[in-house]
């Protein structure tokens, strides 16, 4: 395959201008964030020096000026939120009430399709299974790791090994596990670890990713493998933050390790547990890469994010894809509200 710079020059120029625009915008924002506070500080120092030299009272800070100063820093964030979140959310919501070509209004037909089409109902059920199992299993395994390696001899090494999958992208992890689940016919040497174990035990190799609903559970294993390290790190930090006097008093009372876990450790790390479960729930609702890479959503393994992509970009059904996106957004909102309320209660408490 030959690469012709002359033919590709328009694309290269677009890339170059994009990089220049990015550098200009980011550099400009960084320059403003550095120059404006310095200018206000120098102006304030000059006013103080002048007031000190003349014997006049020191100028007081005015709240309106401080409000403008705060608005200056908030304005870029607000603009980015409006452009990158609010406007797309409104547009997607409007598109969900239109047909596939985004020309005619169809009312709630796309939402009716979502809950009546058998293939989409399967997608919703798969997503429900993901949301129920991944946070529960990943948090449980992370908690088990955190308790087991706490104050162990090789704690740092163990935590590094457990956390390592978090450094791998979802696509990379999916490719790794596709080799684990790989299948070759009878009589051939198995390259998949799982089938090799089955064959060595006298069983027959299987096409694991083709058998529903087992294939969905095997994809969930990939997500758990990645996220268990995150849960372990957060919960391990929470365990180490338990006051030593509480632990010592419990030991003096003669509690067993099992009682220590249920009566001291678990109640003390409850806020951290909630953070982990909420974070994993949101990440699981949005899962796309694993399903896309491992099965492409085939064999009854698709989830909402993958089906949303298929409808909008592969099948050209903008209305149905937008309806799935809106439904996914609605599912995330209660979790976010719960997390905000929980953080507010902790702050007040």
mmCIF file of C-alpha atoms in Angstrom:
data_model
loop_
_atom_site.group_PDB
_atom_site.id
_atom_site.type_symbol
_atom_site.label_atom_id
_atom_site.label_comp_id
_atom_site.label_asym_id
_atom_site.label_seq_id
_atom_site.Cartn_x
_atom_site.Cartn_y
_atom_site.Cartn_z
ATOM 1 C CA UNK A 1 0.000 0.000 0.000
ATOM 2 C CA UNK A 2 1.610 3.272 -1.190
ATOM 3 C CA UNK A 3 1.092 6.542 0.631
ATOM 4 C CA UNK A 4 0.811 9.557 -1.653
ATOM 5 C CA UNK A 5 1.444 12.833 0.168
ATOM 6 C CA UNK A 6 -0.074 14.825 -2.699
ATOM 7 C CA UNK A 7 -3.381 12.958 -2.474
ATOM 8 C CA UNK A 8 -3.458 13.070 1.288
ATOM 9 C CA UNK A 9 -2.301 16.670 1.669
ATOM 10 C CA UNK A 10 -5.831 18.066 2.345
ATOM 11 C CA UNK A 11 -6.283 15.642 5.229
ATOM 12 C CA UNK A 12 -2.814 16.398 6.554
ATOM 13 C CA UNK A 13 -3.532 20.125 6.399
ATOM 14 C CA UNK A 14 -6.792 19.604 8.290
ATOM 15 C CA UNK A 15 -4.859 17.667 10.922
ATOM 16 C CA UNK A 16 -2.226 20.389 11.114
ATOM 17 C CA UNK A 17 -4.804 23.169 11.481
ATOM 18 C CA UNK A 18 -6.583 21.119 14.122
ATOM 19 C CA UNK A 19 -3.363 20.809 16.125
ATOM 20 C CA UNK A 20 -2.668 24.516 15.731
ATOM 21 C CA UNK A 21 -6.184 25.402 16.890
ATOM 22 C CA UNK A 22 -5.858 23.071 19.873
ATOM 23 C CA UNK A 23 -2.515 24.572 20.906
ATOM 24 C CA UNK A 24 -3.868 28.091 20.433
ATOM 25 C CA UNK A 25 -7.009 27.509 22.505
ATOM 26 C CA UNK A 26 -5.303 25.604 25.313
ATOM 27 C CA UNK A 27 -2.317 27.941 25.329
ATOM 28 C CA UNK A 28 -4.582 30.973 25.379
ATOM 29 C CA UNK A 29 -6.576 29.614 28.311
ATOM 30 C CA UNK A 30 -3.406 28.779 30.250
ATOM 31 C CA UNK A 31 -2.008 32.235 29.509
ATOM 32 C CA UNK A 32 -5.191 33.920 30.713
ATOM 33 C CA UNK A 33 -5.325 31.788 33.853
ATOM 34 C CA UNK A 34 -1.742 32.778 34.607
ATOM 35 C CA UNK A 35 -1.812 36.441 33.548
ATOM 36 C CA UNK A 36 -5.156 37.601 34.948
ATOM 37 C CA UNK A 37 -4.560 36.565 38.597
ATOM 38 C CA UNK A 38 -1.053 38.072 38.404
ATOM 39 C CA UNK A 39 -2.497 41.343 37.081
ATOM 40 C CA UNK A 40 -5.053 41.501 39.892
ATOM 41 C CA UNK A 41 -2.345 40.678 42.458
ATOM 42 C CA UNK A 42 -0.028 43.424 41.157
ATOM 43 C CA UNK A 43 -2.893 45.911 41.130
ATOM 44 C CA UNK A 44 -3.801 45.010 44.688
ATOM 45 C CA UNK A 45 -0.171 45.348 45.811
ATOM 46 C CA UNK A 46 0.091 48.765 44.150
ATOM 47 C CA UNK A 47 -3.072 49.931 45.934
ATOM 48 C CA UNK A 48 -1.721 48.720 49.276
ATOM 49 C CA UNK A 49 1.636 50.434 48.736
ATOM 50 C CA UNK A 50 -0.051 53.697 47.725
ATOM 51 C CA UNK A 51 -2.399 53.584 50.689
ATOM 52 C CA UNK A 52 0.480 52.824 53.067
ATOM 53 C CA UNK A 53 2.600 55.705 51.709
ATOM 54 C CA UNK A 54 -0.216 58.249 51.958
ATOM 55 C CA UNK A 55 -1.526 57.073 55.313
ATOM 56 C CA UNK A 56 -4.981 56.438 53.847
ATOM 57 C CA UNK A 57 -7.037 53.454 55.009
ATOM 58 C CA UNK A 58 -6.377 50.232 53.179
ATOM 59 C CA UNK A 59 -8.845 49.571 50.355
ATOM 60 C CA UNK A 60 -11.317 46.826 51.170
ATOM 61 C CA UNK A 61 -12.061 43.967 48.821
ATOM 62 C CA UNK A 62 -15.335 44.484 47.027
ATOM 63 C CA UNK A 63 -17.646 41.534 46.639
ATOM 64 C CA UNK A 64 -18.844 42.494 43.147
ATOM 65 C CA UNK A 65 -15.250 42.489 41.932
ATOM 66 C CA UNK A 66 -14.643 39.103 43.546
ATOM 67 C CA UNK A 67 -17.799 37.834 41.863
ATOM 68 C CA UNK A 68 -16.527 38.963 38.457
ATOM 69 C CA UNK A 69 -13.197 37.334 39.203
ATOM 70 C CA UNK A 70 -14.919 34.031 40.044
ATOM 71 C CA UNK A 71 -17.107 34.322 36.941
ATOM 72 C CA UNK A 72 -14.009 34.713 34.809
ATOM 73 C CA UNK A 73 -12.699 31.349 35.994
ATOM 74 C CA UNK A 74 -16.064 29.626 35.764
ATOM 75 C CA UNK A 75 -16.938 30.910 32.299
ATOM 76 C CA UNK A 76 -14.695 28.496 30.286
ATOM 77 C CA UNK A 77 -16.048 25.513 32.233
ATOM 78 C CA UNK A 78 -19.644 26.652 31.804
ATOM 79 C CA UNK A 79 -19.125 27.175 28.075
ATOM 80 C CA UNK A 80 -17.568 23.735 27.668
ATOM 81 C CA UNK A 81 -20.440 22.137 29.594
ATOM 82 C CA UNK A 82 -23.008 23.921 27.438
ATOM 83 C CA UNK A 83 -21.280 23.040 24.161
ATOM 84 C CA UNK A 84 -20.222 19.526 25.073
ATOM 85 C CA UNK A 85 -23.094 18.348 27.291
ATOM 86 C CA UNK A 86 -26.218 20.516 27.392
ATOM 87 C CA UNK A 87 -26.587 21.187 23.658
ATOM 88 C CA UNK A 88 -25.899 17.552 22.598
ATOM 89 C CA UNK A 89 -28.295 16.278 25.289
ATOM 90 C CA UNK A 90 -31.103 18.554 24.067
ATOM 91 C CA UNK A 91 -30.432 17.677 20.424
ATOM 92 C CA UNK A 92 -30.328 13.932 21.164
ATOM 93 C CA UNK A 93 -33.600 14.169 23.069
ATOM 94 C CA UNK A 94 -35.249 15.928 20.136
ATOM 95 C CA UNK A 95 -33.879 13.354 17.680
ATOM 96 C CA UNK A 96 -35.341 10.532 19.787
ATOM 97 C CA UNK A 97 -38.826 11.766 18.824
ATOM 98 C CA UNK A 98 -38.020 11.745 15.086
ATOM 99 C CA UNK A 99 -37.652 9.060 12.423
ATOM 100 C CA UNK A 100 -34.417 7.496 11.224
ATOM 101 C CA UNK A 101 -33.718 10.350 8.808
ATOM 102 C CA UNK A 102 -34.382 13.009 11.465
ATOM 103 C CA UNK A 103 -36.998 14.668 9.259
ATOM 104 C CA UNK A 104 -40.418 13.675 10.606
ATOM 105 C CA UNK A 105 -41.759 13.625 14.150
ATOM 106 C CA UNK A 106 -42.877 10.168 15.278
ATOM 107 C CA UNK A 107 -43.718 10.867 18.939
ATOM 108 C CA UNK A 108 -42.968 7.986 21.297
ATOM 109 C CA UNK A 109 -42.651 5.359 18.544
ATOM 110 C CA UNK A 110 -38.906 4.924 19.122
ATOM 111 C CA UNK A 111 -39.441 4.304 22.824
ATOM 112 C CA UNK A 112 -42.280 1.896 22.064
ATOM 113 C CA UNK A 113 -39.950 0.058 19.686
ATOM 114 C CA UNK A 114 -37.327 -0.132 22.442
ATOM 115 C CA UNK A 115 -39.617 -2.027 24.826
ATOM 116 C CA UNK A 116 -41.449 -4.204 22.290
ATOM 117 C CA UNK A 117 -38.701 -5.376 19.895
ATOM 118 C CA UNK A 118 -37.431 -8.739 21.158
ATOM 119 C CA UNK A 119 -33.805 -8.085 20.212
ATOM 120 C CA UNK A 120 -33.788 -4.750 22.058
ATOM 121 C CA UNK A 121 -35.476 -6.260 25.101
ATOM 122 C CA UNK A 122 -32.614 -8.760 25.154
ATOM 123 C CA UNK A 123 -30.188 -5.817 25.036
ATOM 124 C CA UNK A 124 -31.914 -4.201 28.028
ATOM 125 C CA UNK A 125 -31.840 -7.483 29.967
ATOM 126 C CA UNK A 126 -28.144 -7.930 29.197
ATOM 127 C CA UNK A 127 -27.452 -4.423 30.475
ATOM 128 C CA UNK A 128 -29.394 -5.195 33.648
ATOM 129 C CA UNK A 129 -27.293 -8.318 34.211
ATOM 130 C CA UNK A 130 -24.117 -6.279 33.737
ATOM 131 C CA UNK A 131 -25.229 -3.593 36.193
ATOM 132 C CA UNK A 132 -26.253 -6.144 38.810
ATOM 133 C CA UNK A 133 -23.180 -8.370 38.625
ATOM 134 C CA UNK A 134 -20.194 -6.154 37.816
ATOM 135 C CA UNK A 135 -20.421 -3.699 40.769
ATOM 136 C CA UNK A 136 -21.303 -6.480 43.207
ATOM 137 C CA UNK A 137 -18.628 -8.961 42.121
ATOM 138 C CA UNK A 138 -15.865 -6.419 41.456
ATOM 139 C CA UNK A 139 -16.459 -4.669 44.783
ATOM 140 C CA UNK A 140 -16.538 -7.985 46.661
ATOM 141 C CA UNK A 141 -13.299 -9.177 45.075
ATOM 142 C CA UNK A 142 -11.675 -5.784 45.646
ATOM 143 C CA UNK A 143 -12.727 -5.846 49.292
ATOM 144 C CA UNK A 144 -11.380 -9.390 49.673
ATOM 145 C CA UNK A 145 -8.067 -8.327 48.163
ATOM 146 C CA UNK A 146 -7.896 -5.236 50.377
ATOM 147 C CA UNK A 147 -8.474 -7.235 53.561
ATOM 148 C CA UNK A 148 -6.080 -10.034 52.595
ATOM 149 C CA UNK A 149 -3.125 -7.884 51.546
ATOM 150 C CA UNK A 150 -3.543 -5.277 54.316
ATOM 151 C CA UNK A 151 -0.256 -5.142 56.243
ATOM 152 C CA UNK A 152 0.989 -8.237 54.442
ATOM 153 C CA UNK A 153 4.695 -8.720 53.843
ATOM 154 C CA UNK A 154 4.544 -8.034 50.111
ATOM 155 C CA UNK A 155 1.593 -5.630 50.237
ATOM 156 C CA UNK A 156 2.988 -3.128 47.716
ATOM 157 C CA UNK A 157 3.867 -5.841 45.186
ATOM 158 C CA UNK A 158 0.499 -7.577 45.592
ATOM 159 C CA UNK A 159 -1.414 -4.327 45.127
ATOM 160 C CA UNK A 160 0.620 -3.466 42.042
ATOM 161 C CA UNK A 161 -0.151 -6.818 40.423
ATOM 162 C CA UNK A 162 -3.855 -6.589 41.268
ATOM 163 C CA UNK A 163 -4.124 -3.000 40.042
ATOM 164 C CA UNK A 164 -2.190 -3.663 36.827
ATOM 165 C CA UNK A 165 -5.265 -4.535 34.682
ATOM 166 C CA UNK A 166 -6.520 -0.971 35.283
ATOM 167 C CA UNK A 167 -3.578 0.234 33.185
ATOM 168 C CA UNK A 168 -4.849 -1.776 30.197
ATOM 169 C CA UNK A 169 -7.492 -0.317 27.934
ATOM 170 C CA UNK A 170 -10.828 -2.081 27.624
ATOM 171 C CA UNK A 171 -9.973 -2.988 24.032
ATOM 172 C CA UNK A 172 -6.596 -4.427 25.034
ATOM 173 C CA UNK A 173 -8.121 -6.415 27.881
ATOM 174 C CA UNK A 174 -10.814 -7.763 25.559
ATOM 175 C CA UNK A 175 -8.216 -8.954 23.058
ATOM 176 C CA UNK A 176 -6.294 -10.687 25.855
ATOM 177 C CA UNK A 177 -9.401 -12.489 27.050
ATOM 178 C CA UNK A 178 -10.403 -13.423 23.502
ATOM 179 C CA UNK A 179 -7.209 -15.479 23.432
ATOM 180 C CA UNK A 180 -8.239 -17.035 26.749
ATOM 181 C CA UNK A 181 -11.607 -18.021 25.239
ATOM 182 C CA UNK A 182 -10.167 -18.981 21.819
ATOM 183 C CA UNK A 183 -11.455 -22.179 20.222
ATOM 184 C CA UNK A 184 -10.048 -24.704 17.780
ATOM 185 C CA UNK A 185 -11.776 -27.807 16.481
ATOM 186 C CA UNK A 186 -11.436 -31.312 17.889
ATOM 187 C CA UNK A 187 -8.055 -32.873 17.295
ATOM 188 C CA UNK A 188 -6.307 -29.515 16.985
ATOM 189 C CA UNK A 189 -4.012 -27.973 19.548
ATOM 190 C CA UNK A 190 -5.948 -25.449 21.626
ATOM 191 C CA UNK A 191 -4.449 -21.965 21.899
ATOM 192 C CA UNK A 192 -7.124 -20.731 24.304
ATOM 193 C CA UNK A 193 -6.266 -21.171 27.964
ATOM 194 C CA UNK A 194 -9.807 -22.075 28.990
ATOM 195 C CA UNK A 195 -10.253 -24.726 26.296
ATOM 196 C CA UNK A 196 -6.783 -26.102 26.999
ATOM 197 C CA UNK A 197 -7.748 -26.607 30.654
ATOM 198 C CA UNK A 198 -11.013 -28.288 29.618
ATOM 199 C CA UNK A 199 -9.224 -30.610 27.192
ATOM 200 C CA UNK A 200 -6.543 -31.487 29.735
ATOM 201 C CA UNK A 201 -9.328 -32.521 32.119
ATOM 202 C CA UNK A 202 -10.844 -34.799 29.480
ATOM 203 C CA UNK A 203 -13.576 -32.471 28.250
ATOM 204 C CA UNK A 204 -14.472 -31.168 24.805
ATOM 205 C CA UNK A 205 -13.470 -27.664 23.661
ATOM 206 C CA UNK A 206 -16.290 -25.152 23.312
ATOM 207 C CA UNK A 207 -16.882 -21.928 21.446
ATOM 208 C CA UNK A 208 -17.438 -20.017 24.656
ATOM 209 C CA UNK A 209 -18.365 -16.667 23.128
ATOM 210 C CA UNK A 210 -21.067 -18.207 20.941
ATOM 211 C CA UNK A 211 -23.143 -19.790 23.711
ATOM 212 C CA UNK A 212 -25.795 -17.522 25.244
ATOM 213 C CA UNK A 213 -26.183 -16.522 28.077
ATOM 214 C CA UNK A 214 -22.787 -17.922 29.089
ATOM 215 C CA UNK A 215 -21.020 -15.552 26.701
ATOM 216 C CA UNK A 216 -22.459 -12.506 28.496
ATOM 217 C CA UNK A 217 -21.130 -13.814 31.821
ATOM 218 C CA UNK A 218 -17.714 -14.393 30.259
ATOM 219 C CA UNK A 219 -17.648 -10.787 29.028
ATOM 220 C CA UNK A 220 -18.587 -9.638 32.522
ATOM 221 C CA UNK A 221 -15.499 -11.494 33.789
ATOM 222 C CA UNK A 222 -13.357 -9.135 31.689
ATOM 223 C CA UNK A 223 -14.935 -6.059 33.269
ATOM 224 C CA UNK A 224 -14.556 -7.508 36.771
ATOM 225 C CA UNK A 225 -10.908 -8.356 36.093
ATOM 226 C CA UNK A 226 -10.247 -4.746 35.119
ATOM 227 C CA UNK A 227 -12.240 -2.995 37.858
ATOM 228 C CA UNK A 228 -11.371 -5.197 40.852
ATOM 229 C CA UNK A 229 -8.032 -3.393 41.178
ATOM 230 C CA UNK A 230 -9.771 -0.017 41.367
ATOM 231 C CA UNK A 231 -12.085 -1.295 44.114
ATOM 232 C CA UNK A 232 -9.125 -2.783 45.983
ATOM 233 C CA UNK A 233 -7.146 0.486 46.003
ATOM 234 C CA UNK A 234 -10.062 2.623 47.244
ATOM 235 C CA UNK A 235 -11.172 0.140 49.891
ATOM 236 C CA UNK A 236 -7.618 -0.534 51.056
ATOM 237 C CA UNK A 237 -7.128 3.197 51.663
ATOM 238 C CA UNK A 238 -10.416 3.281 53.593
ATOM 239 C CA UNK A 239 -9.342 0.331 55.752
ATOM 240 C CA UNK A 240 -6.044 2.007 56.592
ATOM 241 C CA UNK A 241 -7.959 5.150 57.596
ATOM 242 C CA UNK A 242 -9.838 3.312 60.370
ATOM 243 C CA UNK A 243 -8.610 4.798 63.682
ATOM 244 C CA UNK A 244 -6.121 2.496 65.380
ATOM 245 C CA UNK A 245 -7.715 3.012 68.810
ATOM 246 C CA UNK A 246 -11.009 1.551 67.566
ATOM 247 C CA UNK A 247 -9.249 -1.537 66.221
ATOM 248 C CA UNK A 248 -7.212 -1.910 69.406
ATOM 249 C CA UNK A 249 -10.292 -1.566 71.620
ATOM 250 C CA UNK A 250 -12.089 -4.247 69.595
ATOM 251 C CA UNK A 251 -9.138 -6.607 69.986
ATOM 252 C CA UNK A 252 -9.039 -5.998 73.727
ATOM 253 C CA UNK A 253 -12.719 -6.940 73.852
ATOM 254 C CA UNK A 254 -11.756 -10.277 72.345
ATOM 255 C CA UNK A 255 -13.581 -10.043 69.013
ATOM 256 C CA UNK A 256 -12.752 -12.657 66.396
ATOM 257 C CA UNK A 257 -11.414 -11.695 62.951
ATOM 258 C CA UNK A 258 -14.861 -12.417 61.493
ATOM 259 C CA UNK A 259 -16.527 -10.132 64.050
ATOM 260 C CA UNK A 260 -13.846 -7.504 63.442
ATOM 261 C CA UNK A 261 -14.700 -7.491 59.758
ATOM 262 C CA UNK A 262 -18.502 -7.279 60.120
ATOM 263 C CA UNK A 263 -18.713 -5.006 63.177
ATOM 264 C CA UNK A 264 -15.702 -2.698 62.746
ATOM 265 C CA UNK A 265 -14.210 -2.780 59.250
ATOM 266 C CA UNK A 266 -17.348 -2.908 57.123
ATOM 267 C CA UNK A 267 -19.273 -0.110 58.924
ATOM 268 C CA UNK A 268 -16.163 2.091 58.933
ATOM 269 C CA UNK A 269 -15.589 1.830 55.180
ATOM 270 C CA UNK A 270 -19.259 2.152 54.173
ATOM 271 C CA UNK A 271 -18.763 5.569 52.462
ATOM 272 C CA UNK A 272 -15.910 4.164 50.382
ATOM 273 C CA UNK A 273 -18.023 1.131 49.476
ATOM 274 C CA UNK A 274 -20.798 3.401 48.223
ATOM 275 C CA UNK A 275 -18.336 5.400 46.104
ATOM 276 C CA UNK A 276 -16.937 2.230 44.542
ATOM 277 C CA UNK A 277 -20.347 0.711 43.804
ATOM 278 C CA UNK A 278 -21.696 3.948 42.313
ATOM 279 C CA UNK A 279 -18.597 4.487 40.173
ATOM 280 C CA UNK A 280 -18.648 0.916 38.877
ATOM 281 C CA UNK A 281 -22.393 1.100 38.211
ATOM 282 C CA UNK A 282 -21.992 4.177 36.018
ATOM 283 C CA UNK A 283 -18.998 2.671 34.204
ATOM 284 C CA UNK A 284 -20.931 -0.558 33.614
ATOM 285 C CA UNK A 285 -23.967 1.220 32.201
ATOM 286 C CA UNK A 286 -21.697 2.837 29.611
ATOM 287 C CA UNK A 287 -19.729 -0.321 28.729
ATOM 288 C CA UNK A 288 -19.072 -0.500 25.008
ATOM 289 C CA UNK A 289 -15.477 -1.435 24.226
ATOM 290 C CA UNK A 290 -15.548 -4.926 25.717
ATOM 291 C CA UNK A 291 -18.691 -6.018 23.899
ATOM 292 C CA UNK A 292 -17.614 -4.364 20.650
ATOM 293 C CA UNK A 293 -14.181 -5.971 20.660
ATOM 294 C CA UNK A 294 -15.051 -9.450 21.931
ATOM 295 C CA UNK A 295 -18.284 -10.286 20.088
ATOM 296 C CA UNK A 296 -19.341 -7.148 18.185
ATOM 297 C CA UNK A 297 -22.625 -7.482 20.046
ATOM 298 C CA UNK A 298 -23.484 -10.736 18.280
ATOM 299 C CA UNK A 299 -24.838 -13.939 19.830
ATOM 300 C CA UNK A 300 -27.159 -12.078 22.233
ATOM 301 C CA UNK A 301 -24.353 -10.165 23.970
ATOM 302 C CA UNK A 302 -25.184 -6.588 22.963
ATOM 303 C CA UNK A 303 -25.750 -3.868 25.563
ATOM 304 C CA UNK A 304 -27.344 -0.421 25.363
ATOM 305 C CA UNK A 305 -24.205 1.524 24.406
ATOM 306 C CA UNK A 306 -23.277 -0.953 21.674
ATOM 307 C CA UNK A 307 -26.822 -1.079 20.284
ATOM 308 C CA UNK A 308 -27.016 2.709 20.365
ATOM 309 C CA UNK A 309 -23.909 2.839 18.170
ATOM 310 C CA UNK A 310 -25.297 0.214 15.794
ATOM 311 C CA UNK A 311 -28.642 1.937 15.338
ATOM 312 C CA UNK A 312 -27.242 5.426 14.880
ATOM 313 C CA UNK A 313 -24.064 4.804 12.868
ATOM 314 C CA UNK A 314 -24.413 1.385 11.214
ATOM 315 C CA UNK A 315 -28.116 1.174 10.408
ATOM 316 C CA UNK A 316 -28.759 4.903 9.969
ATOM 317 C CA UNK A 317 -31.621 4.927 12.489
ATOM 318 C CA UNK A 318 -30.889 8.204 14.245
ATOM 319 C CA UNK A 319 -34.202 8.245 16.088
ATOM 320 C CA UNK A 320 -33.832 4.790 17.591
ATOM 321 C CA UNK A 321 -30.182 5.340 18.441
ATOM 322 C CA UNK A 322 -31.056 8.630 20.132
ATOM 323 C CA UNK A 323 -33.853 6.960 22.108
ATOM 324 C CA UNK A 324 -31.372 4.405 23.441
ATOM 325 C CA UNK A 325 -28.959 7.219 24.329
ATOM 326 C CA UNK A 326 -31.676 9.116 26.196
ATOM 327 C CA UNK A 327 -32.712 5.959 28.049
ATOM 328 C CA UNK A 328 -29.096 5.351 29.062
ATOM 329 C CA UNK A 329 -28.841 8.943 30.294
ATOM 330 C CA UNK A 330 -32.037 8.509 32.330
ATOM 331 C CA UNK A 331 -30.620 5.359 33.939
ATOM 332 C CA UNK A 332 -27.473 7.208 35.043
ATOM 333 C CA UNK A 333 -29.305 10.186 36.590
ATOM 334 C CA UNK A 334 -30.685 8.396 39.717
ATOM 335 C CA UNK A 335 -27.240 6.974 40.489
ATOM 336 C CA UNK A 336 -25.635 10.416 40.210
ATOM 337 C CA UNK A 337 -28.352 11.994 42.381
ATOM 338 C CA UNK A 338 -27.866 9.311 45.028
ATOM 339 C CA UNK A 339 -24.115 9.895 45.042
ATOM 340 C CA UNK A 340 -24.561 13.669 45.394
ATOM 341 C CA UNK A 341 -26.990 13.241 48.289
ATOM 342 C CA UNK A 342 -24.663 10.758 49.953
ATOM 343 C CA UNK A 343 -21.681 13.124 49.679
ATOM 344 C CA UNK A 344 -23.789 15.985 51.038
ATOM 345 C CA UNK A 345 -24.852 13.892 54.039
ATOM 346 C CA UNK A 346 -21.234 12.941 54.734
ATOM 347 C CA UNK A 347 -20.196 16.586 54.565
ATOM 348 C CA UNK A 348 -22.962 17.659 56.928
ATOM 349 C CA UNK A 349 -22.281 14.763 59.263
#
